[in-house]
Coordinates of C-alpha atoms and ligand atoms in Angstrom, one line a residue:
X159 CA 3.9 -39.9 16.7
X160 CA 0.2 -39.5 16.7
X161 CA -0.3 -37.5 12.8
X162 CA -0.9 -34.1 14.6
X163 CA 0.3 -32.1 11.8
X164 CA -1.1 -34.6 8.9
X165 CA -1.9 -32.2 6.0
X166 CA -0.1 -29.2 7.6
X167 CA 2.5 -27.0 6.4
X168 CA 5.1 -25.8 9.2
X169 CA 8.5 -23.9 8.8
X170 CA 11.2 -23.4 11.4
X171 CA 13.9 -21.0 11.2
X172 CA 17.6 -22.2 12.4
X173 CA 16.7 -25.7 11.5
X174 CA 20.0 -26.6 10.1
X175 CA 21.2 -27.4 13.8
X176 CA 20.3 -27.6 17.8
X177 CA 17.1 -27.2 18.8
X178 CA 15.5 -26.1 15.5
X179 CA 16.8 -29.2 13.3
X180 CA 15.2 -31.5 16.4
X181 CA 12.3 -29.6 16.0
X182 CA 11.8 -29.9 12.4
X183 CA 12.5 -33.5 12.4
X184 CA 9.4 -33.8 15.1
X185 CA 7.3 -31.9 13.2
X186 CA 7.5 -34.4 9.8
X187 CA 7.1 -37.4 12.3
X188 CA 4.1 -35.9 13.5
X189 CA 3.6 -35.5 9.3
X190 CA 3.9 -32.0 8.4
X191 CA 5.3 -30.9 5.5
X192 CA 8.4 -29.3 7.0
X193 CA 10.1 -26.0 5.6
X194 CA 13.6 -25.7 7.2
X195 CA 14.1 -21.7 6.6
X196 CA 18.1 -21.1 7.4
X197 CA 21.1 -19.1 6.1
X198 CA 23.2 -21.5 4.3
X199 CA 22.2 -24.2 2.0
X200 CA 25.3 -26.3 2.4
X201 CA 25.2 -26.2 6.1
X202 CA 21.6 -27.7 5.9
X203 CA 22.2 -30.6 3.8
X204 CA 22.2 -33.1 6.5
X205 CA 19.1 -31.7 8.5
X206 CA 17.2 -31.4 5.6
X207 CA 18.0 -35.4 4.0
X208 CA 17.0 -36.1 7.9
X209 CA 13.5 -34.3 8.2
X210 CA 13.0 -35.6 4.8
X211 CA 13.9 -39.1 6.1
X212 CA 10.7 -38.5 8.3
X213 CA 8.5 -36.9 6.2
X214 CA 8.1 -38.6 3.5
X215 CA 8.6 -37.5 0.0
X216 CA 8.2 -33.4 -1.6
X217 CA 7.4 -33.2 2.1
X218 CA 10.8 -31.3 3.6
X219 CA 12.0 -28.1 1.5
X220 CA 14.8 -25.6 2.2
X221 CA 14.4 -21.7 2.5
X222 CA 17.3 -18.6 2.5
X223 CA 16.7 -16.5 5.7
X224 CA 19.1 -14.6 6.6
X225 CA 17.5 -12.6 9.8
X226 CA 20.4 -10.3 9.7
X227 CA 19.3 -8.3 7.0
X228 CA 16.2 -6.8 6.7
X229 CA 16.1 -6.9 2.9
X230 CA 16.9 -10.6 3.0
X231 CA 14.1 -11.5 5.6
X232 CA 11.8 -9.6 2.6
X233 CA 12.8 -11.7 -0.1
X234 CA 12.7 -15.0 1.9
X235 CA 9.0 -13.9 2.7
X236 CA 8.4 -13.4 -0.8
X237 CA 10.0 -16.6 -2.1
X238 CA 8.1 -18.2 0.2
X239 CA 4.9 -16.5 -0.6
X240 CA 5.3 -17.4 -4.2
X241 CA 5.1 -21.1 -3.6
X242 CA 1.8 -20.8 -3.0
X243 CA 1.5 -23.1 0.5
X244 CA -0.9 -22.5 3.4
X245 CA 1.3 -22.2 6.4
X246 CA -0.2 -23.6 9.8
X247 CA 3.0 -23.8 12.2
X248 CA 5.9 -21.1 12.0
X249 CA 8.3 -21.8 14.6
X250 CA 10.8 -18.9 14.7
X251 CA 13.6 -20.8 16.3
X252 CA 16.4 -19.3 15.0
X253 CA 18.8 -17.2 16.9
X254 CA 22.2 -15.9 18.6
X255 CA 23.6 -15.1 21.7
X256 CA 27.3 -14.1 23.3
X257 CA 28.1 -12.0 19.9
X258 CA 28.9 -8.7 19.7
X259 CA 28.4 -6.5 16.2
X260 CA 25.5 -4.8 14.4
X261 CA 23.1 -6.3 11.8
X262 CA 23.2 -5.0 8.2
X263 CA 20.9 -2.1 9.0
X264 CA 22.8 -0.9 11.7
X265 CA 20.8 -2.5 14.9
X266 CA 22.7 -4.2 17.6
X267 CA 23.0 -7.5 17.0
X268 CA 21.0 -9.9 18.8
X269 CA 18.0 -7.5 19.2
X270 CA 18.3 -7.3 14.9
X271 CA 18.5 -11.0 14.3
X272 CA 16.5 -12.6 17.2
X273 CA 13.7 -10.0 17.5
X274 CA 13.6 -7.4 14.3
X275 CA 14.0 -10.1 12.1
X276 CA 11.5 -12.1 13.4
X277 CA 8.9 -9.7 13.4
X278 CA 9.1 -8.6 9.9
X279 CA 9.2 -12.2 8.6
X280 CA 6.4 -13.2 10.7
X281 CA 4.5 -10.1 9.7
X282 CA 5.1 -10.5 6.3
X283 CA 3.6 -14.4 6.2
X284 CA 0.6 -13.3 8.9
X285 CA -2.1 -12.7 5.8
X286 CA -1.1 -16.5 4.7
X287 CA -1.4 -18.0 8.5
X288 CA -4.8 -15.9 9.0
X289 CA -5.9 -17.6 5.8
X290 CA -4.5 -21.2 6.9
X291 CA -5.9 -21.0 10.1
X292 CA -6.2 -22.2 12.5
X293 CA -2.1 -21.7 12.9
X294 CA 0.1 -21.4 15.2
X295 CA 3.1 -18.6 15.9
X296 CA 5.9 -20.1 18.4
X297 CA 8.7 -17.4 19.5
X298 CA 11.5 -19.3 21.3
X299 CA 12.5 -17.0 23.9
X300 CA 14.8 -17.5 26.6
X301 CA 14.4 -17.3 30.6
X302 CA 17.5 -14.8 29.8
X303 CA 14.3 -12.1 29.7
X304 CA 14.4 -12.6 33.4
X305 CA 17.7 -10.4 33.7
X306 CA 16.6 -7.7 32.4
X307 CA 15.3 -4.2 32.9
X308 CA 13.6 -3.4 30.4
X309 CA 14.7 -2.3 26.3
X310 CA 17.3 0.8 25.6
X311 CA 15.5 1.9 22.3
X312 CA 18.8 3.6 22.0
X313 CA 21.3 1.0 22.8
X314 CA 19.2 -1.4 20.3
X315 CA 20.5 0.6 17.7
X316 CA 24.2 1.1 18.2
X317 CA 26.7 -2.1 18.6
X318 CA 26.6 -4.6 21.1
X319 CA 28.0 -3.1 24.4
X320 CA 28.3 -4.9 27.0
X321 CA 31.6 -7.8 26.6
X322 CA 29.9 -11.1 26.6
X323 CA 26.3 -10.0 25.0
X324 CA 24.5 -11.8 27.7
X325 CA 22.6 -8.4 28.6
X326 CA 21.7 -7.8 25.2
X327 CA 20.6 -11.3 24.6
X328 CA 18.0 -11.2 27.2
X329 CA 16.7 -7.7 25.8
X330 CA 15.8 -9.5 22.4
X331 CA 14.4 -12.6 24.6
X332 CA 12.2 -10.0 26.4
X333 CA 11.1 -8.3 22.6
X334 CA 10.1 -12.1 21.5
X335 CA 7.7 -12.4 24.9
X336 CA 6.5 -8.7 24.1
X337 CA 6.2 -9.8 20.2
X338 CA 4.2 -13.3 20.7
X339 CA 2.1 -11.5 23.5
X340 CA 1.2 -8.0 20.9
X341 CA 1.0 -10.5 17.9
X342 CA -1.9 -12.7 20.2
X343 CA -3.6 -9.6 20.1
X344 CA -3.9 -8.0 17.1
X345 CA -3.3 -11.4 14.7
X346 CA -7.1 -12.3 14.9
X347 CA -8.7 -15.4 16.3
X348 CA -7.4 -17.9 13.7
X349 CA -3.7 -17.1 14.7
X350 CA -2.5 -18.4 17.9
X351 CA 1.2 -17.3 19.4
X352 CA 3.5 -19.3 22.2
X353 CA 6.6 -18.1 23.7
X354 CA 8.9 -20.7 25.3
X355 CA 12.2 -21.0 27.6
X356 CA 13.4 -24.5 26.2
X357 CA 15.7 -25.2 28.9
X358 CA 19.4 -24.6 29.1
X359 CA 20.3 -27.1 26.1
X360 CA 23.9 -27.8 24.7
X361 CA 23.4 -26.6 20.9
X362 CA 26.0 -25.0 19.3
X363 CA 24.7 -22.0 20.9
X364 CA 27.8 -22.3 23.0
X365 CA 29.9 -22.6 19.8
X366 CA 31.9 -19.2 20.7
X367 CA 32.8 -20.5 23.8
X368 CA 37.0 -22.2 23.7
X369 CA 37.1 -26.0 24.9
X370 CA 37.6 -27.3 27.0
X371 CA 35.3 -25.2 28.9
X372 CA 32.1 -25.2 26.2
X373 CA 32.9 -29.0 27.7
X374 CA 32.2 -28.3 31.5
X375 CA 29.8 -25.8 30.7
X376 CA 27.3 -27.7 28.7
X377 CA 27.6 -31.3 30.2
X378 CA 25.1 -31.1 32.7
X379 CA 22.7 -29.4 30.0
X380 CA 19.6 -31.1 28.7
X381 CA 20.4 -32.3 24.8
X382 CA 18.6 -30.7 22.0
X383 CA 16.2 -33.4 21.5
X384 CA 14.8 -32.2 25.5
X385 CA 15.0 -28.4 24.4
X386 CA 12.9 -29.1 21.4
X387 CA 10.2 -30.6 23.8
X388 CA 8.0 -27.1 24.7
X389 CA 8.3 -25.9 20.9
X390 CA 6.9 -29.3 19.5
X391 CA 4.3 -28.8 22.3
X392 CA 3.4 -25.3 21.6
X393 CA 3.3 -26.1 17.7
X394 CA 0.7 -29.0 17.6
X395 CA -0.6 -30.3 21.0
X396 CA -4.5 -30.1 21.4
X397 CA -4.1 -28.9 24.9
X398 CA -2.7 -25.7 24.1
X399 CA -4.8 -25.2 20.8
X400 CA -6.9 -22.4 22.6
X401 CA -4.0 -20.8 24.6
X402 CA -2.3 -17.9 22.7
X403 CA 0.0 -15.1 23.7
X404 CA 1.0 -17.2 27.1
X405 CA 4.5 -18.1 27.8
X406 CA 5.5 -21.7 28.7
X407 CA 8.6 -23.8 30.1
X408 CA 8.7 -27.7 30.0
X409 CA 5.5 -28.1 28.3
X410 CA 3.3 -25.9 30.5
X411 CA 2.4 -22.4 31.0
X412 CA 4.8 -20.6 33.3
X413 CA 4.5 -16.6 34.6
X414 CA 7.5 -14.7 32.2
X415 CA 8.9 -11.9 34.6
X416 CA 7.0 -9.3 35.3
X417 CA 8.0 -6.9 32.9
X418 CA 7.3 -9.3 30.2
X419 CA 3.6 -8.9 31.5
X420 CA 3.5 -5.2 30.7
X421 CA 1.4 -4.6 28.4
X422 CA 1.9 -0.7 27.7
X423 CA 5.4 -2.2 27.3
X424 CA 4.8 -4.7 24.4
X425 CA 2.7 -2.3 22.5
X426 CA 6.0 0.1 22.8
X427 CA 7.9 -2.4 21.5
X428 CA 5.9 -3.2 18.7
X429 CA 5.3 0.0 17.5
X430 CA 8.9 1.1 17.7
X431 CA 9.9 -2.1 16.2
X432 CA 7.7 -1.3 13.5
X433 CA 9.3 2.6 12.8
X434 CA 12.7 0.9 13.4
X435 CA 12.0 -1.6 10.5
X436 CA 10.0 1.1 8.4
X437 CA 13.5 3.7 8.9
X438 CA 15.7 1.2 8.1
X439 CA 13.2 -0.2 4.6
X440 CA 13.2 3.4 3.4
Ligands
NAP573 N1 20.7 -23.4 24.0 C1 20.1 -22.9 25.0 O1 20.4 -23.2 26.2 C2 18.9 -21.9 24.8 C3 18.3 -21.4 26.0 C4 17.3 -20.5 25.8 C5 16.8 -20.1 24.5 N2 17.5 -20.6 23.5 C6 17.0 -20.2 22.1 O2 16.8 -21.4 21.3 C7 16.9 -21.0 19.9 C8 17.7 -22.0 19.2 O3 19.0 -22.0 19.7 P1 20.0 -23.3 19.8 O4 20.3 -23.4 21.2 O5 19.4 -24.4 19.1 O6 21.2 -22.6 19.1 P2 22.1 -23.1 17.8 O7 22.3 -24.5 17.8 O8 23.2 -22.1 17.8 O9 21.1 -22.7 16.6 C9 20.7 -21.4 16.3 C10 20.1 -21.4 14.9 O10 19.9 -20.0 14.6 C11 20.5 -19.8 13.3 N3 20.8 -18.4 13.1 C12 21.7 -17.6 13.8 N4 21.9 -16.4 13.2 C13 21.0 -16.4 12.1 C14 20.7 -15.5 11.1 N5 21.4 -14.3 11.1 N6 19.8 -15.8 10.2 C15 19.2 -17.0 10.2 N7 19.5 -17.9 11.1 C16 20.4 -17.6 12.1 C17 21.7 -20.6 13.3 O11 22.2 -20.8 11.9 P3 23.8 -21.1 11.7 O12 24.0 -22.5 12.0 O13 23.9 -20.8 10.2 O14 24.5 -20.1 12.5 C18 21.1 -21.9 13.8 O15 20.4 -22.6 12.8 C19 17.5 -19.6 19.9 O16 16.5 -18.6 19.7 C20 18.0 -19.4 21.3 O17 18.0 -18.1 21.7 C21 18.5 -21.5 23.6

C-alpha cells in the first residue's frame, strides 16, 4: 500500500461481491475514499464494514445502482451528484453474464446492464470527473469480445437469444472496449479511460451454473483477489497515468481483437447507444 489514492474519491459498481468488492477494498488501502455503488443494501453489508475496515472512518459509503433500469442509473447519478464529492476513480465493474431476459426498457439483457447502463452513468458523472481531474474511467471488459462479430443493433434490443448468453455477453464486452476507447476521445485531457480482461476468475459470476460442476469449472480459475489486479492497476498506478482508451490484461497493455480497434465502429456504437438511451428516456 503505497497512498496512491490519498485524498481521492473512487466508486465501483458491483462492489458487494467478486472482483468489484476486492477492488474496492484495494482502493481504501491505497486510501481512497471508497463509494461501493450496488443494487441491494443488505447484500452489501459485509463489503462495505470490510472497505470501511480499510479505509478509515466516513471514508467507505454505499450507493443504489441498479444498471438495469435506465431511470434508476439517473437517480443514482443524481444522488450521487448531490453529495457534492469530486470523483477521481470510477471503476464500472459491475456486470452479468449466462442470463437470458431484457432490461426494464426493453434491451437485451447483458448489452442493457453491462454496456447501456454504464454509459449513461458514466456520462452523467463525466462534468464531475473533468472537474476532478485528473481521473480515471476503468470499463471491465472481458476477452469474451474476442468471439464476436461485431453488434446486432437489432438483436440488442429484443431478448437474449441465443441459450447460454455467452454470445451476447461478449457483444456488451466489445460495446465496453468501443465505450472506454470513444469516451478517451471526446472526455478531454483531464479524463483518462482503461479497458481490462481480468482473467477468468471464480466470482459468483458462475452463480447460475448447478454444482457440482460451477466446482470443476472454476477450480483452476485465478481467485478474485488476482482478477482485481489489472483494475487496481488501471485505477491508480503512475505508469499508466498517461495511457487512456488502451485495453490491458494482467497489468499491461494488450491488442483487444481487431474489431475492437475499429474506430468507425465505436463511434457507431456510441452514437446509437446514445439514440437507444435518448428513445428509451423519452
Ligand atoms: N469472472 C470472470 O471470469 C470474468 C471474466 C471477464 C470479465 N469479467 C467481468 O468482471 C466484472 C465483475 O464480475 P465478477 O466476476 O466479479 O462477477 P460477480 O461476482 O457476479 O459480480 C458482479 C457484480 O455485478 C453486479 N450486478 C449485476 N447486475 C447488476 C445490475 N443490474 N445493477 C447493478 N449491479 C449489478 C452484481 O450485483 P449482485 O450481487 O446484486 O448480483 C455484482 O456485484 C463483470 O463486468 C464481468 O463481466 C469477469
Amino acid at each position: 500500500m503505497s497512498g496512491l489514492l490519498a485524498g481521492k474519491v473512487a466508486l465501483v459498481t458491483g462492489a458487494n461481491t467478486g472482483i468489484g468488492r476486492v477492488t474496492a477494498r484495494r482502493l481504501a488501502e491505497e486510501g481512497a475514499h471508497v463509494i461501493l455503488a450496488c443494487r441491494s443494501r443488505d447484500k452489501s453489508e459485509a463489503a462495505l464494514a470490510e472497505v470501511q475496515a480499510a479505509a478509515g472512518p466516513g471514508k467507505a459509503d454505499f450507493l443504489a445502482l441498479d444498471l438495469s433500469s435506465l431511470a434508476a442509473v439517473r437517480s443514482a447519478a443524481a444522488e450521487w451528484l448531490a453529495r457534492d464529492l469530486p470523483l477521481h476513480v470510477l471503476v464500472n465493474n459491475a456486470g452479468l453474464a449466462g442470463q437470458r431476459g431484457v432490461t426494464k426498457d426493453g434491451f437485451e439483457l447483458h448489452f442493457g446492464v453491462n454496456h447501456l447502463g454504464p454509459m449513461l452513468f458514466t456520462n452523467l458523472l463525466l462534468e464531475r470527473l473533468q472537474q476532478s481531474g485528473p481521473a480515471r474511467v476503468v470499463m471491465v471488459s472481458s476477452k469474451m469480445h474476442e468471439r464476436v462479430t461485431g453488434i446486432d443493433y437489432e438483436a440488442v434490443r429484443r431478448p437474449t437469444r441465443s441459450v447460454t448468453g455467452v454470445a451476447e455477453y461478449g457483444v456488451s464486452k466489445l460495446a465496453n472496449i468501443y465505450f472506454a476507447k470513444e469516451l478517451a476521445r471526446r472526455a478531454g485531457p483531464t479524463v483518462h479511460t482503461y479497458a481490462l480482461h481480468p482473467g477468468v476468475v471464480a466470482s459468483d459470476i458462475w452463480r447460475r451454473v448447478p454444482q457440482p460442476f460451477r466446482w470443476i469449472m472454476t477450480r483452476n480459475m485465478v481467485d478474485v483477489e488476482t482478477g482485481a489486479e489489472t483494475s487496481v492497476y488501471c485505477a491508480t498506478s503512475p505508469a499508466v497515468a498517461d495511457d487512456t482508451g488502451l485495453y490491458y490484461q494482467r497489468a499491461k497493455v494488450r491488442a483487444p481483437a481487431p474489431l475492437a480497434e475499429d474506430r468507425s465502429a465505436a463511434e457507431d456504437c456510441w452514437r446509437r447507444s446514445e439514440a437507444f438511451i435518448a428513445e428509451a428516456s423519452a
